[in-house]
mmCIF file of C-alpha atoms in Angstrom:
data_model
loop_
_atom_site.group_PDB
_atom_site.id
_atom_site.type_symbol
_atom_site.label_atom_id
_atom_site.label_comp_id
_atom_site.label_asym_id
_atom_site.label_seq_id
_atom_site.Cartn_x
_atom_site.Cartn_y
_atom_site.Cartn_z
ATOM 1 C CA MET A 8 -24.273 -8.719 0.294
ATOM 2 C CA SER A 9 -26.425 -6.153 2.017
ATOM 3 C CA ALA A 10 -27.350 -6.331 5.690
ATOM 4 C CA GLN A 11 -30.940 -7.087 4.716
ATOM 5 C CA GLU A 12 -29.884 -9.940 2.439
ATOM 6 C CA ARG A 13 -27.663 -11.344 5.172
ATOM 7 C CA LYS A 14 -30.543 -11.283 7.651
ATOM 8 C CA GLN A 15 -32.816 -13.036 5.185
ATOM 9 C CA ARG A 16 -30.222 -15.733 4.550
ATOM 10 C CA GLU A 17 -29.639 -16.237 8.270
ATOM 11 C CA ARG A 18 -33.375 -16.471 8.842
ATOM 12 C CA ALA A 19 -33.728 -19.076 6.081
ATOM 13 C CA GLU A 20 -30.848 -21.080 7.551
ATOM 14 C CA ARG A 21 -32.448 -21.015 11.018
ATOM 15 C CA GLU A 22 -35.725 -22.176 9.551
ATOM 16 C CA ARG A 23 -34.049 -25.063 7.716
ATOM 17 C CA LEU A 24 -32.300 -26.075 10.929
ATOM 18 C CA ILE A 25 -35.544 -26.037 12.915
ATOM 19 C CA VAL A 26 -37.317 -28.190 10.318
ATOM 20 C CA ALA A 27 -34.395 -30.621 9.990
ATOM 21 C CA THR A 28 -34.118 -30.985 13.763
ATOM 22 C CA ALA A 29 -37.852 -31.526 14.184
ATOM 23 C CA ARG A 30 -37.781 -34.127 11.460
ATOM 24 C CA GLN A 31 -34.832 -35.959 12.988
ATOM 25 C CA LEU A 32 -36.378 -35.940 16.456
ATOM 26 C CA ALA A 33 -39.700 -37.195 15.103
ATOM 27 C CA GLU A 34 -38.032 -40.030 13.200
ATOM 28 C CA GLU A 35 -36.050 -41.016 16.296
ATOM 29 C CA GLN A 36 -38.723 -40.715 18.963
ATOM 30 C CA GLY A 37 -42.057 -39.937 17.320
ATOM 31 C CA TRP A 38 -43.955 -36.690 16.951
ATOM 32 C CA ASP A 39 -45.013 -36.662 20.598
ATOM 33 C CA ALA A 40 -41.369 -35.996 21.456
ATOM 34 C CA VAL A 41 -41.270 -32.869 19.278
ATOM 35 C CA THR A 42 -41.914 -29.829 21.463
ATOM 36 C CA THR A 43 -40.658 -26.287 21.154
ATOM 37 C CA ARG A 44 -38.737 -26.739 24.392
ATOM 38 C CA ARG A 45 -36.881 -29.810 23.149
ATOM 39 C CA LEU A 46 -36.235 -28.221 19.781
ATOM 40 C CA ALA A 47 -34.830 -25.133 21.465
ATOM 41 C CA GLU A 48 -32.525 -27.304 23.541
ATOM 42 C CA ARG A 49 -31.284 -29.275 20.554
ATOM 43 C CA ILE A 50 -30.522 -26.343 18.303
ATOM 44 C CA GLU A 51 -29.555 -23.990 21.130
ATOM 45 C CA TYR A 52 -32.032 -21.274 20.239
ATOM 46 C CA SER A 53 -34.473 -19.698 22.624
ATOM 47 C CA GLN A 54 -38.135 -20.578 22.346
ATOM 48 C CA PRO A 55 -38.992 -17.003 21.293
ATOM 49 C CA VAL A 56 -36.647 -17.458 18.318
ATOM 50 C CA LEU A 57 -38.516 -20.616 17.357
ATOM 51 C CA TYR A 58 -41.836 -18.806 17.615
ATOM 52 C CA SER A 59 -40.521 -16.063 15.357
ATOM 53 C CA HIS A 60 -40.367 -18.696 12.598
ATOM 54 C CA PHE A 61 -43.259 -21.006 13.463
ATOM 55 C CA ARG A 62 -46.277 -20.246 15.614
ATOM 56 C CA GLY A 63 -46.224 -23.741 17.050
ATOM 57 C CA LYS A 64 -45.811 -27.438 16.439
ATOM 58 C CA ARG A 65 -48.632 -27.515 13.883
ATOM 59 C CA GLU A 66 -46.746 -25.201 11.543
ATOM 60 C CA ILE A 67 -43.546 -27.199 12.019
ATOM 61 C CA ILE A 68 -45.402 -30.358 11.045
ATOM 62 C CA GLY A 69 -46.677 -28.531 7.973
ATOM 63 C CA ALA A 70 -43.150 -27.484 7.010
ATOM 64 C CA VAL A 71 -41.915 -31.068 7.333
ATOM 65 C CA ALA A 72 -44.874 -32.233 5.247
ATOM 66 C CA LEU A 73 -44.034 -29.801 2.444
ATOM 67 C CA GLN A 74 -40.417 -30.886 2.496
ATOM 68 C CA GLY A 75 -41.461 -34.518 2.384
ATOM 69 C CA ALA A 76 -43.863 -33.919 -0.497
ATOM 70 C CA ALA A 77 -41.089 -32.387 -2.580
ATOM 71 C CA GLU A 78 -38.782 -35.306 -1.830
ATOM 72 C CA LEU A 79 -41.462 -37.885 -2.614
ATOM 73 C CA ALA A 80 -42.295 -36.221 -5.933
ATOM 74 C CA ALA A 81 -38.634 -36.276 -6.931
ATOM 75 C CA GLU A 82 -38.300 -39.956 -6.013
ATOM 76 C CA LEU A 83 -41.462 -40.907 -7.912
ATOM 77 C CA ARG A 84 -40.317 -39.113 -11.040
ATOM 78 C CA GLY A 85 -36.847 -40.590 -10.746
ATOM 79 C CA ALA A 86 -38.169 -44.134 -10.393
ATOM 80 C CA SER A 87 -40.514 -43.727 -13.341
ATOM 81 C CA ALA A 88 -37.808 -42.223 -15.546
ATOM 82 C CA GLU A 89 -35.367 -44.997 -14.677
ATOM 83 C CA ALA A 90 -37.947 -47.660 -15.509
ATOM 84 C CA GLU A 91 -38.714 -45.938 -18.811
ATOM 85 C CA ALA A 92 -35.030 -45.815 -19.726
ATOM 86 C CA GLU A 93 -34.669 -49.517 -18.991
ATOM 87 C CA ALA A 94 -37.683 -50.303 -21.175
ATOM 88 C CA GLU A 95 -36.341 -48.213 -24.050
ATOM 89 C CA ALA A 96 -33.064 -50.088 -23.852
ATOM 90 C CA GLY A 97 -34.993 -53.302 -24.495
ATOM 91 C CA ALA A 98 -36.465 -54.421 -27.769
ATOM 92 C CA GLY A 99 -39.514 -56.196 -29.115
ATOM 93 C CA ALA A 100 -43.098 -55.447 -29.984
ATOM 94 C CA SER A 101 -44.156 -55.534 -26.346
ATOM 95 C CA ALA A 102 -41.605 -52.922 -25.276
ATOM 96 C CA SER A 103 -44.213 -50.180 -24.884
ATOM 97 C CA VAL A 104 -46.500 -52.387 -22.799
ATOM 98 C CA GLU A 105 -43.654 -53.565 -20.618
ATOM 99 C CA GLY A 106 -42.467 -49.983 -20.338
ATOM 100 C CA ALA A 107 -45.839 -48.790 -19.052
ATOM 101 C CA ARG A 108 -46.079 -51.674 -16.588
ATOM 102 C CA GLY A 109 -42.519 -51.078 -15.465
ATOM 103 C CA ARG A 110 -43.106 -47.374 -14.851
ATOM 104 C CA VAL A 111 -46.224 -47.987 -12.766
ATOM 105 C CA THR A 112 -44.530 -50.770 -10.794
ATOM 106 C CA ALA A 113 -41.493 -48.583 -10.148
ATOM 107 C CA LEU A 114 -43.774 -45.747 -9.062
ATOM 108 C CA ALA A 115 -45.590 -47.988 -6.569
ATOM 109 C CA ARG A 116 -42.368 -49.388 -5.159
ATOM 110 C CA ALA A 117 -40.857 -45.915 -4.788
ATOM 111 C CA TYR A 118 -43.936 -44.663 -2.938
ATOM 112 C CA LEU A 119 -43.994 -47.573 -0.512
ATOM 113 C CA ASP A 120 -40.229 -47.410 0.010
ATOM 114 C CA PHE A 121 -40.472 -43.710 0.856
ATOM 115 C CA ALA A 122 -43.236 -44.334 3.386
ATOM 116 C CA GLU A 123 -41.220 -47.116 5.004
ATOM 117 C CA ARG A 124 -37.969 -45.136 5.183
ATOM 118 C CA ASN A 125 -39.573 -41.907 6.433
ATOM 119 C CA PRO A 126 -42.446 -42.840 8.775
ATOM 120 C CA ALA A 127 -42.500 -39.555 10.706
ATOM 121 C CA VAL A 128 -42.377 -37.497 7.524
ATOM 122 C CA TYR A 129 -45.129 -39.643 6.017
ATOM 123 C CA ASP A 130 -47.233 -39.047 9.123
ATOM 124 C CA ALA A 131 -46.664 -35.310 8.802
ATOM 125 C CA MET A 132 -47.809 -35.462 5.189
ATOM 126 C CA PHE A 133 -50.913 -37.613 5.551
ATOM 127 C CA GLN A 134 -51.787 -38.398 9.161
ATOM 128 C CA LEU A 135 -51.180 -35.291 11.267
ATOM 129 C CA ASP A 136 -52.630 -31.800 11.183
ATOM 130 C CA GLY A 137 -50.034 -29.521 9.650
ATOM 131 C CA GLY A 138 -52.491 -26.815 8.726
ATOM 132 C CA LEU A 139 -52.248 -27.632 5.007
ATOM 133 C CA ALA A 140 -55.157 -27.769 2.611
ATOM 134 C CA PHE A 141 -55.506 -30.777 0.299
ATOM 135 C CA ALA A 142 -57.610 -30.936 -2.847
ATOM 136 C CA ALA A 143 -58.537 -27.268 -2.559
ATOM 137 C CA GLU A 144 -57.827 -24.005 -4.337
ATOM 138 C CA ASP A 145 -55.373 -22.973 -1.636
ATOM 139 C CA THR A 146 -53.462 -26.260 -1.649
ATOM 140 C CA PRO A 147 -49.725 -25.424 -1.630
ATOM 141 C CA GLU A 148 -48.041 -25.854 -5.013
ATOM 142 C CA VAL A 149 -45.619 -28.436 -3.683
ATOM 143 C CA LEU A 150 -48.522 -30.689 -2.680
ATOM 144 C CA LYS A 151 -50.136 -30.230 -6.086
ATOM 145 C CA ASP A 152 -46.826 -31.190 -7.658
ATOM 146 C CA GLY A 153 -46.695 -34.316 -5.523
ATOM 147 C CA PHE A 154 -50.026 -35.397 -6.971
ATOM 148 C CA ALA A 155 -48.815 -34.430 -10.439
ATOM 149 C CA ALA A 156 -45.843 -36.761 -10.007
ATOM 150 C CA LEU A 157 -48.309 -39.624 -9.623
ATOM 151 C CA LEU A 158 -50.587 -38.436 -12.407
ATOM 152 C CA GLU A 159 -47.761 -38.134 -14.945
ATOM 153 C CA THR A 160 -47.213 -41.884 -14.866
ATOM 154 C CA LEU A 161 -50.707 -43.097 -14.063
ATOM 155 C CA ARG A 162 -52.614 -41.106 -16.688
ATOM 156 C CA ASP A 163 -51.340 -43.497 -19.358
ATOM 157 C CA VAL A 164 -52.816 -46.567 -17.658
ATOM 158 C CA ALA A 165 -56.158 -45.232 -16.446
ATOM 159 C CA GLY A 166 -58.046 -46.987 -19.218
ATOM 160 C CA GLU A 167 -60.473 -45.769 -21.822
ATOM 161 C CA GLY A 168 -63.245 -43.560 -20.502
ATOM 162 C CA VAL A 169 -61.661 -43.216 -17.047
ATOM 163 C CA GLU A 170 -60.757 -39.737 -15.824
ATOM 164 C CA PRO A 171 -56.985 -39.839 -15.138
ATOM 165 C CA GLY A 172 -57.180 -37.681 -12.022
ATOM 166 C CA LEU A 173 -59.842 -39.891 -10.475
ATOM 167 C CA PHE A 174 -57.861 -43.017 -11.335
ATOM 168 C CA THR A 175 -54.768 -41.469 -9.750
ATOM 169 C CA GLU A 176 -56.726 -40.776 -6.568
ATOM 170 C CA VAL A 177 -57.834 -44.415 -6.352
ATOM 171 C CA PHE A 178 -54.347 -45.757 -7.052
ATOM 172 C CA TRP A 179 -52.848 -43.349 -4.515
ATOM 173 C CA ALA A 180 -55.429 -44.405 -1.922
ATOM 174 C CA SER A 181 -54.457 -48.032 -2.528
ATOM 175 C CA LEU A 182 -50.766 -47.242 -2.017
ATOM 176 C CA HIS A 183 -51.561 -45.284 1.130
ATOM 177 C CA GLY A 184 -53.577 -48.182 2.478
ATOM 178 C CA LEU A 185 -50.740 -50.621 1.819
ATOM 179 C CA ALA A 186 -48.230 -48.271 3.436
ATOM 180 C CA THR A 187 -50.224 -47.654 6.596
ATOM 181 C CA LEU A 188 -51.486 -51.225 7.079
ATOM 182 C CA THR A 189 -48.022 -52.669 6.538
ATOM 183 C CA ARG A 190 -46.473 -50.271 9.022
ATOM 184 C CA ALA A 191 -49.168 -51.057 11.580
ATOM 185 C CA GLY A 192 -48.430 -54.762 11.285
ATOM 186 C CA ARG A 193 -51.892 -55.481 9.907
ATOM 187 C CA LEU A 194 -50.591 -57.279 6.796
ATOM 188 C CA PRO A 195 -48.465 -60.444 6.682
ATOM 189 C CA VAL A 196 -44.752 -59.823 6.299
ATOM 190 C CA GLY A 197 -43.038 -60.811 3.068
ATOM 191 C CA ASP A 198 -45.790 -60.236 0.499
ATOM 192 C CA ALA A 199 -45.049 -56.598 -0.383
ATOM 193 C CA GLU A 200 -43.855 -57.388 -3.911
ATOM 194 C CA ARG A 201 -46.843 -59.599 -4.628
ATOM 195 C CA ARG A 202 -49.189 -56.870 -3.442
ATOM 196 C CA VAL A 203 -47.560 -54.344 -5.762
ATOM 197 C CA GLY A 204 -47.816 -56.786 -8.642
ATOM 198 C CA LEU A 205 -51.486 -57.428 -7.948
ATOM 199 C CA LEU A 206 -52.245 -53.714 -7.634
ATOM 200 C CA VAL A 207 -50.587 -52.928 -10.943
ATOM 201 C CA SER A 208 -52.077 -55.875 -12.823
ATOM 202 C CA ARG A 209 -55.634 -55.247 -11.591
ATOM 203 C CA LEU A 210 -55.811 -51.469 -11.748
ATOM 204 C CA ALA A 211 -53.438 -50.378 -14.475
ATOM 205 C CA VAL A 212 -54.610 -50.890 -18.075
ATOM 206 C CA VAL A 213 -51.436 -51.653 -20.053
#
């Protein structure tokens, strides 16, 4: 390994450590607790070293958001694939219908579970300013892939004459609303599964 390659690897490792530490601190104490000073103390780097990777907290939030988007996309695809496999293992004329309903239900559950398990990451993705563009030409590929992970399952249940991308936006907005209202304590506890069932039965055409 050349000296240049070693430096690049060390730089990438420092960057991963900064992002992981920021994420952990935010999950433990909230994003207000994430400052360059506290990060420097936790990882035992100087603040100038931190600024050599990120120009400030906004860029760190953006990095956490990108990481979260990749993780969410993987979980959505995994949940949908697992539901599809379970449906294929079944039999009967209604297997395809049940398979479609199962995939959409699994997708919704996976999304809401992710938001509940990773509140600070979810905030970085959708609530805070991380300097990332959404729904634009310069949207980062990982964010586009996150939307694609939703679209891949939802395009099959959009219904005749409905543009799949637009349907995905509406379904996503519904999931986001459930996630944020539940977390804020604005919805009664204990009805999460019923809400998912209602969302799928009313919006998804299967």
